[in-house]
Amino acid sequence: MLGTIVNTTTILIGSSVGALVRQGIGEKYKTALFNALGLCCLVLGMNAALPNMAKSEYPVMFILSLALGGVIGTRLDLSGRIDRLNARINQKNGNENNGLQGLMTGLLLYCIGTFSIVGPVLSCLSPSHGWAINEPSNTFLYTNATLDLVSSAVLAASYGWIMLLAAPVLFCWQGMFYAIAFFFGSAMPEPMRTELSIVGGVLIVSSGLGILGIKDCKTVNLLPSLLVPVLFYLIKGLF
């Protein structure tokens, strides 16, 4: 569990530093940060998706997940709800910061990926349950914490203090996988983790395309896609 606490703390630190220096950053530098962030999303997303596609039991699973998830998200108008809420917040605060979209991008970067999903499970299954500082099973989470320290600073420099909200969400996300491993052992099947990494990687790429202004894929509408592999393997496990 120590790895998760460290990971959460790095997001708080990175977000605070980024938000503090945000006002002193000129527009051309903010544009440079957005471009860097968009490119990082593309690389990290492809790095999460492509290696796992070769390990997938059902190569069309991610296609089905994105299709079904996109339809559900569009029907629920998740992206529109976020945009309208963000507009109300901006109107109240008198700015034009697209903070909620930035928060969604941050959550995808922090929470979706092998490190953030497998890390808590390995940490829990270690002899010390991940509380030892030098516990090898915490390596995934320490690595993830380093990446999140940098990315959270960049995100907060672009979107502001709202990025601090990602820290408790990450803690709950990784805590959920820690709890699953604690009560059920390595109950989450490896194929499910593989499919989640593929779908999550595609969603991160989608965020990157939006940040770069190449294509707004309404990434928020695609979030239900993450539930499809989970439901599939839960149902499969019953038979």
JSON list of C-alpha atoms in Angstrom, two decimals:
[
{"chain": "A", "resi": 1, "resn": "MET", "atom": "CA", "xyz": [0.00, 0.00, 0.00]},
{"chain": "A", "resi": 2, "resn": "LEU", "atom": "CA", "xyz": [3.00, 2.27, 0.50]},
{"chain": "A", "resi": 3, "resn": "GLY", "atom": "CA", "xyz": [3.50, 2.45, -3.27]},
{"chain": "A", "resi": 4, "resn": "THR", "atom": "CA", "xyz": [-0.04, 3.80, -3.74]},
{"chain": "A", "resi": 5, "resn": "ILE", "atom": "CA", "xyz": [0.50, 6.42, -1.03]},
{"chain": "A", "resi": 6, "resn": "VAL", "atom": "CA", "xyz": [3.74, 7.51, -2.72]},
{"chain": "A", "resi": 7, "resn": "ASN", "atom": "CA", "xyz": [1.99, 7.63, -6.10]},
{"chain": "A", "resi": 8, "resn": "THR", "atom": "CA", "xyz": [-0.85, 9.74, -4.70]},
{"chain": "A", "resi": 9, "resn": "THR", "atom": "CA", "xyz": [1.59, 12.10, -2.99]},
{"chain": "A", "resi": 10, "resn": "THR", "atom": "CA", "xyz": [3.57, 12.70, -6.18]},
{"chain": "A", "resi": 11, "resn": "ILE", "atom": "CA", "xyz": [0.38, 13.79, -7.96]},
{"chain": "A", "resi": 12, "resn": "LEU", "atom": "CA", "xyz": [-0.40, 16.23, -5.16]},
{"chain": "A", "resi": 13, "resn": "ILE", "atom": "CA", "xyz": [3.14, 17.64, -5.30]},
{"chain": "A", "resi": 14, "resn": "GLY", "atom": "CA", "xyz": [3.31, 17.80, -9.09]},
{"chain": "A", "resi": 15, "resn": "SER", "atom": "CA", "xyz": [-0.14, 19.38, -9.40]},
{"chain": "A", "resi": 16, "resn": "SER", "atom": "CA", "xyz": [0.64, 21.97, -6.73]},
{"chain": "A", "resi": 17, "resn": "VAL", "atom": "CA", "xyz": [3.91, 22.98, -8.38]},
{"chain": "A", "resi": 18, "resn": "GLY", "atom": "CA", "xyz": [2.31, 23.17, -11.81]},
{"chain": "A", "resi": 19, "resn": "ALA", "atom": "CA", "xyz": [-0.64, 25.23, -10.56]},
{"chain": "A", "resi": 20, "resn": "LEU", "atom": "CA", "xyz": [1.64, 27.64, -8.67]},
{"chain": "A", "resi": 21, "resn": "VAL", "atom": "CA", "xyz": [3.77, 28.45, -11.71]},
{"chain": "A", "resi": 22, "resn": "ARG", "atom": "CA", "xyz": [0.80, 28.51, -14.08]},
{"chain": "A", "resi": 23, "resn": "GLN", "atom": "CA", "xyz": [0.16, 32.26, -13.80]},
{"chain": "A", "resi": 24, "resn": "GLY", "atom": "CA", "xyz": [3.74, 33.04, -14.71]},
{"chain": "A", "resi": 25, "resn": "ILE", "atom": "CA", "xyz": [3.71, 31.01, -17.92]},
{"chain": "A", "resi": 26, "resn": "GLY", "atom": "CA", "xyz": [3.13, 32.91, -21.17]},
{"chain": "A", "resi": 27, "resn": "GLU", "atom": "CA", "xyz": [0.61, 31.74, -23.75]},
{"chain": "A", "resi": 28, "resn": "LYS", "atom": "CA", "xyz": [3.25, 30.51, -26.19]},
{"chain": "A", "resi": 29, "resn": "TYR", "atom": "CA", "xyz": [4.77, 28.38, -23.45]},
{"chain": "A", "resi": 30, "resn": "LYS", "atom": "CA", "xyz": [1.36, 27.03, -22.48]},
{"chain": "A", "resi": 31, "resn": "THR", "atom": "CA", "xyz": [0.88, 26.07, -26.12]},
{"chain": "A", "resi": 32, "resn": "ALA", "atom": "CA", "xyz": [4.23, 24.29, -26.03]},
{"chain": "A", "resi": 33, "resn": "LEU", "atom": "CA", "xyz": [3.14, 22.43, -22.88]},
{"chain": "A", "resi": 34, "resn": "PHE", "atom": "CA", "xyz": [-0.13, 21.40, -24.54]},
{"chain": "A", "resi": 35, "resn": "ASN", "atom": "CA", "xyz": [1.75, 20.09, -27.57]},
{"chain": "A", "resi": 36, "resn": "ALA", "atom": "CA", "xyz": [4.16, 18.17, -25.35]},
{"chain": "A", "resi": 37, "resn": "LEU", "atom": "CA", "xyz": [1.29, 16.76, -23.32]},
{"chain": "A", "resi": 38, "resn": "GLY", "atom": "CA", "xyz": [-0.61, 15.71, -26.44]},
{"chain": "A", "resi": 39, "resn": "LEU", "atom": "CA", "xyz": [2.43, 13.93, -27.85]},
{"chain": "A", "resi": 40, "resn": "CYS", "atom": "CA", "xyz": [3.04, 12.20, -24.51]},
{"chain": "A", "resi": 41, "resn": "CYS", "atom": "CA", "xyz": [-0.56, 10.97, -24.51]},
{"chain": "A", "resi": 42, "resn": "LEU", "atom": "CA", "xyz": [-0.10, 9.49, -27.97]},
{"chain": "A", "resi": 43, "resn": "VAL", "atom": "CA", "xyz": [3.11, 7.69, -27.00]},
{"chain": "A", "resi": 44, "resn": "LEU", "atom": "CA", "xyz": [1.86, 6.45, -23.61]},
{"chain": "A", "resi": 45, "resn": "GLY", "atom": "CA", "xyz": [-1.45, 5.33, -25.10]},
{"chain": "A", "resi": 46, "resn": "MET", "atom": "CA", "xyz": [0.20, 3.38, -27.90]},
{"chain": "A", "resi": 47, "resn": "ASN", "atom": "CA", "xyz": [2.69, 1.92, -25.41]},
{"chain": "A", "resi": 48, "resn": "ALA", "atom": "CA", "xyz": [-0.22, 0.64, -23.30]},
{"chain": "A", "resi": 49, "resn": "ALA", "atom": "CA", "xyz": [-2.28, -0.72, -26.18]},
{"chain": "A", "resi": 50, "resn": "LEU", "atom": "CA", "xyz": [0.07, -2.17, -28.80]},
{"chain": "A", "resi": 51, "resn": "PRO", "atom": "CA", "xyz": [2.16, -4.58, -26.64]},
{"chain": "A", "resi": 52, "resn": "ASN", "atom": "CA", "xyz": [-1.00, -6.01, -25.10]},
{"chain": "A", "resi": 53, "resn": "MET", "atom": "CA", "xyz": [-2.74, -6.60, -28.42]},
{"chain": "A", "resi": 54, "resn": "ALA", "atom": "CA", "xyz": [-0.37, -9.47, -29.11]},
{"chain": "A", "resi": 55, "resn": "LYS", "atom": "CA", "xyz": [-1.41, -11.07, -25.79]},
{"chain": "A", "resi": 56, "resn": "SER", "atom": "CA", "xyz": [-5.16, -10.61, -26.26]},
{"chain": "A", "resi": 57, "resn": "GLU", "atom": "CA", "xyz": [-7.33, -13.75, -26.16]},
{"chain": "A", "resi": 58, "resn": "TYR", "atom": "CA", "xyz": [-9.95, -11.99, -28.25]},
{"chain": "A", "resi": 59, "resn": "PRO", "atom": "CA", "xyz": [-8.33, -9.51, -30.69]},
{"chain": "A", "resi": 60, "resn": "VAL", "atom": "CA", "xyz": [-11.70, -7.98, -31.55]},
{"chain": "A", "resi": 61, "resn": "MET", "atom": "CA", "xyz": [-12.60, -7.36, -27.90]},
{"chain": "A", "resi": 62, "resn": "PHE", "atom": "CA", "xyz": [-11.28, -3.81, -27.88]},
{"chain": "A", "resi": 63, "resn": "ILE", "atom": "CA", "xyz": [-13.22, -3.00, -31.07]},
{"chain": "A", "resi": 64, "resn": "LEU", "atom": "CA", "xyz": [-16.43, -4.31, -29.54]},
{"chain": "A", "resi": 65, "resn": "SER", "atom": "CA", "xyz": [-15.69, -2.50, -26.27]},
{"chain": "A", "resi": 66, "resn": "LEU", "atom": "CA", "xyz": [-15.11, 0.85, -27.97]},
{"chain": "A", "resi": 67, "resn": "ALA", "atom": "CA", "xyz": [-18.18, 0.44, -30.18]},
{"chain": "A", "resi": 68, "resn": "LEU", "atom": "CA", "xyz": [-20.54, -0.49, -27.34]},
{"chain": "A", "resi": 69, "resn": "GLY", "atom": "CA", "xyz": [-18.98, 1.98, -24.93]},
{"chain": "A", "resi": 70, "resn": "GLY", "atom": "CA", "xyz": [-19.17, 4.78, -27.47]},
{"chain": "A", "resi": 71, "resn": "VAL", "atom": "CA", "xyz": [-22.85, 4.12, -28.14]},
{"chain": "A", "resi": 72, "resn": "ILE", "atom": "CA", "xyz": [-23.66, 4.03, -24.42]},
{"chain": "A", "resi": 73, "resn": "GLY", "atom": "CA", "xyz": [-21.62, 7.15, -23.69]},
{"chain": "A", "resi": 74, "resn": "THR", "atom": "CA", "xyz": [-23.18, 9.03, -26.59]},
{"chain": "A", "resi": 75, "resn": "ARG", "atom": "CA", "xyz": [-26.66, 7.98, -25.51]},
{"chain": "A", "resi": 76, "resn": "LEU", "atom": "CA", "xyz": [-25.93, 9.26, -21.99]},
{"chain": "A", "resi": 77, "resn": "ASP", "atom": "CA", "xyz": [-24.30, 12.39, -23.48]},
{"chain": "A", "resi": 78, "resn": "LEU", "atom": "CA", "xyz": [-21.39, 12.14, -21.05]},
{"chain": "A", "resi": 79, "resn": "SER", "atom": "CA", "xyz": [-19.21, 14.54, -23.02]},
{"chain": "A", "resi": 80, "resn": "GLY", "atom": "CA", "xyz": [-22.02, 17.09, -23.30]},
{"chain": "A", "resi": 81, "resn": "ARG", "atom": "CA", "xyz": [-22.69, 16.91, -19.56]},
{"chain": "A", "resi": 82, "resn": "ILE", "atom": "CA", "xyz": [-19.01, 17.53, -18.80]},
{"chain": "A", "resi": 83, "resn": "ASP", "atom": "CA", "xyz": [-18.89, 20.45, -21.27]},
{"chain": "A", "resi": 84, "resn": "ARG", "atom": "CA", "xyz": [-21.98, 22.06, -19.79]},
{"chain": "A", "resi": 85, "resn": "LEU", "atom": "CA", "xyz": [-20.72, 21.65, -16.23]},
{"chain": "A", "resi": 86, "resn": "ASN", "atom": "CA", "xyz": [-17.36, 23.06, -17.25]},
{"chain": "A", "resi": 87, "resn": "ALA", "atom": "CA", "xyz": [-19.06, 26.04, -18.91]},
{"chain": "A", "resi": 88, "resn": "ARG", "atom": "CA", "xyz": [-21.01, 26.79, -15.73]},
{"chain": "A", "resi": 89, "resn": "ILE", "atom": "CA", "xyz": [-17.83, 26.61, -13.67]},
{"chain": "A", "resi": 90, "resn": "ASN", "atom": "CA", "xyz": [-16.02, 28.91, -16.09]},
{"chain": "A", "resi": 91, "resn": "GLN", "atom": "CA", "xyz": [-18.91, 31.36, -16.09]},
{"chain": "A", "resi": 92, "resn": "LYS", "atom": "CA", "xyz": [-18.91, 31.44, -12.32]},
{"chain": "A", "resi": 93, "resn": "ASN", "atom": "CA", "xyz": [-15.14, 31.90, -12.11]},
{"chain": "A", "resi": 94, "resn": "GLY", "atom": "CA", "xyz": [-14.89, 34.24, -15.07]},
{"chain": "A", "resi": 95, "resn": "ASN", "atom": "CA", "xyz": [-12.36, 32.22, -17.07]},
{"chain": "A", "resi": 96, "resn": "GLU", "atom": "CA", "xyz": [-12.18, 29.93, -20.08]},
{"chain": "A", "resi": 97, "resn": "ASN", "atom": "CA", "xyz": [-10.19, 27.08, -18.61]},
{"chain": "A", "resi": 98, "resn": "ASN", "atom": "CA", "xyz": [-11.35, 23.64, -19.78]},
{"chain": "A", "resi": 99, "resn": "GLY", "atom": "CA", "xyz": [-10.46, 22.16, -16.41]},
{"chain": "A", "resi": 100, "resn": "LEU", "atom": "CA", "xyz": [-12.82, 19.19, -16.33]},
{"chain": "A", "resi": 101, "resn": "GLN", "atom": "CA", "xyz": [-11.56, 17.92, -19.67]},
{"chain": "A", "resi": 102, "resn": "GLY", "atom": "CA", "xyz": [-8.04, 18.27, -18.32]},
{"chain": "A", "resi": 103, "resn": "LEU", "atom": "CA", "xyz": [-9.02, 16.34, -15.21]},
{"chain": "A", "resi": 104, "resn": "MET", "atom": "CA", "xyz": [-10.46, 13.54, -17.34]},
{"chain": "A", "resi": 105, "resn": "THR", "atom": "CA", "xyz": [-7.24, 13.40, -19.36]},
{"chain": "A", "resi": 106, "resn": "GLY", "atom": "CA", "xyz": [-5.22, 13.25, -16.15]},
{"chain": "A", "resi": 107, "resn": "LEU", "atom": "CA", "xyz": [-7.32, 10.43, -14.72]},
{"chain": "A", "resi": 108, "resn": "LEU", "atom": "CA", "xyz": [-6.84, 8.38, -17.87]},
{"chain": "A", "resi": 109, "resn": "LEU", "atom": "CA", "xyz": [-3.08, 8.95, -17.76]},
{"chain": "A", "resi": 110, "resn": "TYR", "atom": "CA", "xyz": [-2.79, 8.15, -14.06]},
{"chain": "A", "resi": 111, "resn": "CYS", "atom": "CA", "xyz": [-5.23, 5.26, -13.72]},
{"chain": "A", "resi": 112, "resn": "ILE", "atom": "CA", "xyz": [-5.16, 3.33, -16.99]},
{"chain": "A", "resi": 113, "resn": "GLY", "atom": "CA", "xyz": [-2.14, 1.21, -17.64]},
{"chain": "A", "resi": 114, "resn": "THR", "atom": "CA", "xyz": [-0.24, -1.80, -16.41]},
{"chain": "A", "resi": 115, "resn": "PHE", "atom": "CA", "xyz": [1.60, 0.06, -13.64]},
{"chain": "A", "resi": 116, "resn": "SER", "atom": "CA", "xyz": [-1.53, 1.46, -12.03]},
{"chain": "A", "resi": 117, "resn": "ILE", "atom": "CA", "xyz": [-3.58, -1.75, -12.30]},
{"chain": "A", "resi": 118, "resn": "VAL", "atom": "CA", "xyz": [-1.04, -4.51, -11.73]},
{"chain": "A", "resi": 119, "resn": "GLY", "atom": "CA", "xyz": [1.09, -2.47, -9.29]},
{"chain": "A", "resi": 120, "resn": "PRO", "atom": "CA", "xyz": [-1.40, -2.51, -6.38]},
{"chain": "A", "resi": 121, "resn": "VAL", "atom": "CA", "xyz": [-2.07, -6.23, -6.88]},
{"chain": "A", "resi": 122, "resn": "LEU", "atom": "CA", "xyz": [1.64, -7.14, -6.74]},
{"chain": "A", "resi": 123, "resn": "SER", "atom": "CA", "xyz": [2.09, -4.81, -3.78]},
{"chain": "A", "resi": 124, "resn": "CYS", "atom": "CA", "xyz": [-0.66, -6.57, -1.82]},
{"chain": "A", "resi": 125, "resn": "LEU", "atom": "CA", "xyz": [0.57, -10.06, -2.67]},
{"chain": "A", "resi": 126, "resn": "SER", "atom": "CA", "xyz": [4.09, -9.31, -1.39]},
{"chain": "A", "resi": 127, "resn": "PRO", "atom": "CA", "xyz": [5.08, -10.72, 2.04]},
{"chain": "A", "resi": 128, "resn": "SER", "atom": "CA", "xyz": [4.89, -7.28, 3.65]},
{"chain": "A", "resi": 129, "resn": "HIS", "atom": "CA", "xyz": [1.68, -6.33, 1.77]},
{"chain": "A", "resi": 130, "resn": "GLY", "atom": "CA", "xyz": [3.68, -3.56, 0.12]},
{"chain": "A", "resi": 131, "resn": "TRP", "atom": "CA", "xyz": [4.48, -1.62, 3.29]},
{"chain": "A", "resi": 132, "resn": "ALA", "atom": "CA", "xyz": [8.26, -2.11, 3.08]},
{"chain": "A", "resi": 133, "resn": "ILE", "atom": "CA", "xyz": [10.06, 0.80, 1.42]},
{"chain": "A", "resi": 134, "resn": "ASN", "atom": "CA", "xyz": [12.43, -1.49, -0.46]},
{"chain": "A", "resi": 135, "resn": "GLU", "atom": "CA", "xyz": [9.77, -4.05, -1.36]},
{"chain": "A", "resi": 136, "resn": "PRO", "atom": "CA", "xyz": [10.48, -5.08, -5.01]},
{"chain": "A", "resi": 137, "resn": "SER", "atom": "CA", "xyz": [6.77, -5.44, -5.72]},
{"chain": "A", "resi": 138, "resn": "ASN", "atom": "CA", "xyz": [6.40, -1.67, -5.25]},
{"chain": "A", "resi": 139, "resn": "THR", "atom": "CA", "xyz": [8.66, -1.01, -8.23]},
{"chain": "A", "resi": 140, "resn": "PHE", "atom": "CA", "xyz": [5.71, -0.65, -10.61]},
{"chain": "A", "resi": 141, "resn": "LEU", "atom": "CA", "xyz": [4.07, 1.95, -8.39]},
{"chain": "A", "resi": 142, "resn": "TYR", "atom": "CA", "xyz": [7.31, 3.86, -7.77]},
{"chain": "A", "resi": 143, "resn": "THR", "atom": "CA", "xyz": [7.86, 4.01, -11.52]},
{"chain": "A", "resi": 144, "resn": "ASN", "atom": "CA", "xyz": [4.28, 5.13, -12.03]},
{"chain": "A", "resi": 145, "resn": "ALA", "atom": "CA", "xyz": [4.75, 7.78, -9.33]},
{"chain": "A", "resi": 146, "resn": "THR", "atom": "CA", "xyz": [7.76, 9.21, -11.16]},
{"chain": "A", "resi": 147, "resn": "LEU", "atom": "CA", "xyz": [5.83, 9.46, -14.41]},
{"chain": "A", "resi": 148, "resn": "ASP", "atom": "CA", "xyz": [2.81, 10.97, -12.66]},
{"chain": "A", "resi": 149, "resn": "LEU", "atom": "CA", "xyz": [4.97, 13.58, -10.89]},
{"chain": "A", "resi": 150, "resn": "VAL", "atom": "CA", "xyz": [6.01, 15.02, -14.25]},
{"chain": "A", "resi": 151, "resn": "SER", "atom": "CA", "xyz": [2.70, 14.65, -16.05]},
{"chain": "A", "resi": 152, "resn": "SER", "atom": "CA", "xyz": [0.70, 16.13, -13.15]},
{"chain": "A", "resi": 153, "resn": "ALA", "atom": "CA", "xyz": [2.94, 19.22, -13.11]},
{"chain": "A", "resi": 154, "resn": "VAL", "atom": "CA", "xyz": [2.45, 19.71, -16.85]},
{"chain": "A", "resi": 155, "resn": "LEU", "atom": "CA", "xyz": [-1.31, 19.19, -16.60]},
{"chain": "A", "resi": 156, "resn": "ALA", "atom": "CA", "xyz": [-1.68, 21.57, -13.66]},
{"chain": "A", "resi": 157, "resn": "ALA", "atom": "CA", "xyz": [0.41, 24.19, -15.46]},
{"chain": "A", "resi": 158, "resn": "SER", "atom": "CA", "xyz": [-2.18, 23.99, -18.23]},
{"chain": "A", "resi": 159, "resn": "TYR", "atom": "CA", "xyz": [-5.44, 23.44, -16.30]},
{"chain": "A", "resi": 160, "resn": "GLY", "atom": "CA", "xyz": [-4.80, 24.69, -12.76]},
{"chain": "A", "resi": 161, "resn": "TRP", "atom": "CA", "xyz": [-5.67, 23.53, -9.26]},
{"chain": "A", "resi": 162, "resn": "ILE", "atom": "CA", "xyz": [-8.52, 21.26, -10.40]},
{"chain": "A", "resi": 163, "resn": "MET", "atom": "CA", "xyz": [-5.86, 18.63, -11.16]},
{"chain": "A", "resi": 164, "resn": "LEU", "atom": "CA", "xyz": [-5.45, 18.04, -7.41]},
{"chain": "A", "resi": 165, "resn": "LEU", "atom": "CA", "xyz": [-8.77, 16.17, -7.52]},
{"chain": "A", "resi": 166, "resn": "ALA", "atom": "CA", "xyz": [-7.08, 13.40, -9.47]},
{"chain": "A", "resi": 167, "resn": "ALA", "atom": "CA", "xyz": [-5.05, 12.35, -6.42]},
{"chain": "A", "resi": 168, "resn": "PRO", "atom": "CA", "xyz": [-7.92, 10.97, -4.28]},
{"chain": "A", "resi": 169, "resn": "VAL", "atom": "CA", "xyz": [-9.42, 9.29, -7.35]},
{"chain": "A", "resi": 170, "resn": "LEU", "atom": "CA", "xyz": [-6.11, 7.55, -8.05]},
{"chain": "A", "resi": 171, "resn": "PHE", "atom": "CA", "xyz": [-5.88, 6.46, -4.41]},
{"chain": "A", "resi": 172, "resn": "CYS", "atom": "CA", "xyz": [-9.37, 4.93, -4.55]},
{"chain": "A", "resi": 173, "resn": "TRP", "atom": "CA", "xyz": [-8.66, 3.32, -7.94]},
{"chain": "A", "resi": 174, "resn": "GLN", "atom": "CA", "xyz": [-5.44, 1.63, -6.84]},
{"chain": "A", "resi": 175, "resn": "GLY", "atom": "CA", "xyz": [-6.96, 0.91, -3.43]},
{"chain": "A", "resi": 176, "resn": "MET", "atom": "CA", "xyz": [-9.74, -1.01, -5.15]},
{"chain": "A", "resi": 177, "resn": "PHE", "atom": "CA", "xyz": [-7.26, -3.33, -6.87]},
{"chain": "A", "resi": 178, "resn": "TYR", "atom": "CA", "xyz": [-5.31, -3.68, -3.62]},
{"chain": "A", "resi": 179, "resn": "ALA", "atom": "CA", "xyz": [-8.53, -4.71, -1.85]},
{"chain": "A", "resi": 180, "resn": "ILE", "atom": "CA", "xyz": [-9.41, -7.20, -4.59]},
{"chain": "A", "resi": 181, "resn": "ALA", "atom": "CA", "xyz": [-6.00, -8.82, -4.25]},
{"chain": "A", "resi": 182, "resn": "PHE", "atom": "CA", "xyz": [-6.20, -8.76, -0.43]},
{"chain": "A", "resi": 183, "resn": "PHE", "atom": "CA", "xyz": [-9.56, -10.53, -0.22]},
{"chain": "A", "resi": 184, "resn": "PHE", "atom": "CA", "xyz": [-9.47, -12.70, -3.33]},
{"chain": "A", "resi": 185, "resn": "GLY", "atom": "CA", "xyz": [-5.78, -13.14, -4.09]},
{"chain": "A", "resi": 186, "resn": "SER", "atom": "CA", "xyz": [-4.89, -12.45, -7.72]},
{"chain": "A", "resi": 187, "resn": "ALA", "atom": "CA", "xyz": [-8.59, -12.65, -8.57]},
{"chain": "A", "resi": 188, "resn": "MET", "atom": "CA", "xyz": [-8.43, -10.30, -11.54]},
{"chain": "A", "resi": 189, "resn": "PRO", "atom": "CA", "xyz": [-7.59, -12.56, -14.50]},
{"chain": "A", "resi": 190, "resn": "GLU", "atom": "CA", "xyz": [-4.62, -11.59, -16.63]},
{"chain": "A", "resi": 191, "resn": "PRO", "atom": "CA", "xyz": [-6.75, -11.49, -19.82]},
{"chain": "A", "resi": 192, "resn": "MET", "atom": "CA", "xyz": [-9.00, -8.85, -18.23]},
{"chain": "A", "resi": 193, "resn": "ARG", "atom": "CA", "xyz": [-5.99, -6.71, -17.36]},
{"chain": "A", "resi": 194, "resn": "THR", "atom": "CA", "xyz": [-4.76, -7.10, -20.92]},
{"chain": "A", "resi": 195, "resn": "GLU", "atom": "CA", "xyz": [-8.05, -5.95, -22.44]},
{"chain": "A", "resi": 196, "resn": "LEU", "atom": "CA", "xyz": [-8.33, -3.02, -20.02]},
{"chain": "A", "resi": 197, "resn": "SER", "atom": "CA", "xyz": [-4.83, -1.90, -20.99]},
{"chain": "A", "resi": 198, "resn": "ILE", "atom": "CA", "xyz": [-5.70, -2.03, -24.70]},
{"chain": "A", "resi": 199, "resn": "VAL", "atom": "CA", "xyz": [-8.94, -0.09, -24.35]},
{"chain": "A", "resi": 200, "resn": "GLY", "atom": "CA", "xyz": [-7.39, 2.34, -21.89]},
{"chain": "A", "resi": 201, "resn": "GLY", "atom": "CA", "xyz": [-4.46, 2.90, -24.23]},
{"chain": "A", "resi": 202, "resn": "VAL", "atom": "CA", "xyz": [-6.81, 3.78, -27.08]},
{"chain": "A", "resi": 203, "resn": "LEU", "atom": "CA", "xyz": [-8.64, 6.25, -24.82]},
{"chain": "A", "resi": 204, "resn": "ILE", "atom": "CA", "xyz": [-5.34, 7.93, -23.90]},
{"chain": "A", "resi": 205, "resn": "VAL", "atom": "CA", "xyz": [-4.48, 8.23, -27.61]},
{"chain": "A", "resi": 206, "resn": "SER", "atom": "CA", "xyz": [-7.92, 9.75, -28.15]},
{"chain": "A", "resi": 207, "resn": "SER", "atom": "CA", "xyz": [-7.19, 12.34, -25.46]},
{"chain": "A", "resi": 208, "resn": "GLY", "atom": "CA", "xyz": [-3.87, 13.14, -27.12]},
{"chain": "A", "resi": 209, "resn": "LEU", "atom": "CA", "xyz": [-5.55, 13.76, -30.46]},
{"chain": "A", "resi": 210, "resn": "GLY", "atom": "CA", "xyz": [-7.98, 16.14, -28.78]},
{"chain": "A", "resi": 211, "resn": "ILE", "atom": "CA", "xyz": [-5.24, 18.05, -26.94]},
{"chain": "A", "resi": 212, "resn": "LEU", "atom": "CA", "xyz": [-3.28, 18.48, -30.18]},
{"chain": "A", "resi": 213, "resn": "GLY", "atom": "CA", "xyz": [-6.42, 19.73, -31.93]},
{"chain": "A", "resi": 214, "resn": "ILE", "atom": "CA", "xyz": [-6.22, 16.96, -34.53]},
{"chain": "A", "resi": 215, "resn": "LYS", "atom": "CA", "xyz": [-9.57, 15.33, -33.79]},
{"chain": "A", "resi": 216, "resn": "ASP", "atom": "CA", "xyz": [-12.06, 15.66, -30.94]},
{"chain": "A", "resi": 217, "resn": "CYS", "atom": "CA", "xyz": [-13.11, 12.04, -30.45]},
{"chain": "A", "resi": 218, "resn": "LYS", "atom": "CA", "xyz": [-15.34, 12.85, -27.46]},
{"chain": "A", "resi": 219, "resn": "THR", "atom": "CA", "xyz": [-13.17, 10.66, -25.24]},
{"chain": "A", "resi": 220, "resn": "VAL", "atom": "CA", "xyz": [-15.53, 11.03, -22.29]},
{"chain": "A", "resi": 221, "resn": "ASN", "atom": "CA", "xyz": [-18.26, 9.33, -24.31]},
{"chain": "A", "resi": 222, "resn": "LEU", "atom": "CA", "xyz": [-15.93, 6.36, -24.76]},
{"chain": "A", "resi": 223, "resn": "LEU", "atom": "CA", "xyz": [-15.32, 5.81, -21.03]},
{"chain": "A", "resi": 224, "resn": "PRO", "atom": "CA", "xyz": [-18.03, 3.10, -20.70]},
{"chain": "A", "resi": 225, "resn": "SER", "atom": "CA", "xyz": [-15.80, 1.02, -23.00]},
{"chain": "A", "resi": 226, "resn": "LEU", "atom": "CA", "xyz": [-13.74, 0.15, -19.93]},
{"chain": "A", "resi": 227, "resn": "LEU", "atom": "CA", "xyz": [-16.69, -1.70, -18.43]},
{"chain": "A", "resi": 228, "resn": "VAL", "atom": "CA", "xyz": [-17.16, -4.08, -21.36]},
{"chain": "A", "resi": 229, "resn": "PRO", "atom": "CA", "xyz": [-14.08, -6.30, -20.74]},
{"chain": "A", "resi": 230, "resn": "VAL", "atom": "CA", "xyz": [-14.83, -6.36, -17.00]},
{"chain": "A", "resi": 231, "resn": "LEU", "atom": "CA", "xyz": [-18.42, -7.48, -17.52]},
{"chain": "A", "resi": 232, "resn": "PHE", "atom": "CA", "xyz": [-17.37, -10.01, -20.18]},
{"chain": "A", "resi": 233, "resn": "TYR", "atom": "CA", "xyz": [-14.86, -11.77, -17.92]},
{"chain": "A", "resi": 234, "resn": "LEU", "atom": "CA", "xyz": [-17.13, -11.60, -14.88]},
{"chain": "A", "resi": 235, "resn": "ILE", "atom": "CA", "xyz": [-19.91, -13.32, -16.85]},
{"chain": "A", "resi": 236, "resn": "LYS", "atom": "CA", "xyz": [-17.41, -15.77, -18.36]},
{"chain": "A", "resi": 237, "resn": "GLY", "atom": "CA", "xyz": [-16.21, -16.68, -14.87]},
{"chain": "A", "resi": 238, "resn": "LEU", "atom": "CA", "xyz": [-19.72, -17.78, -13.91]},
{"chain": "A", "resi": 239, "resn": "PHE", "atom": "CA", "xyz": [-19.74, -20.56, -16.49]}
]
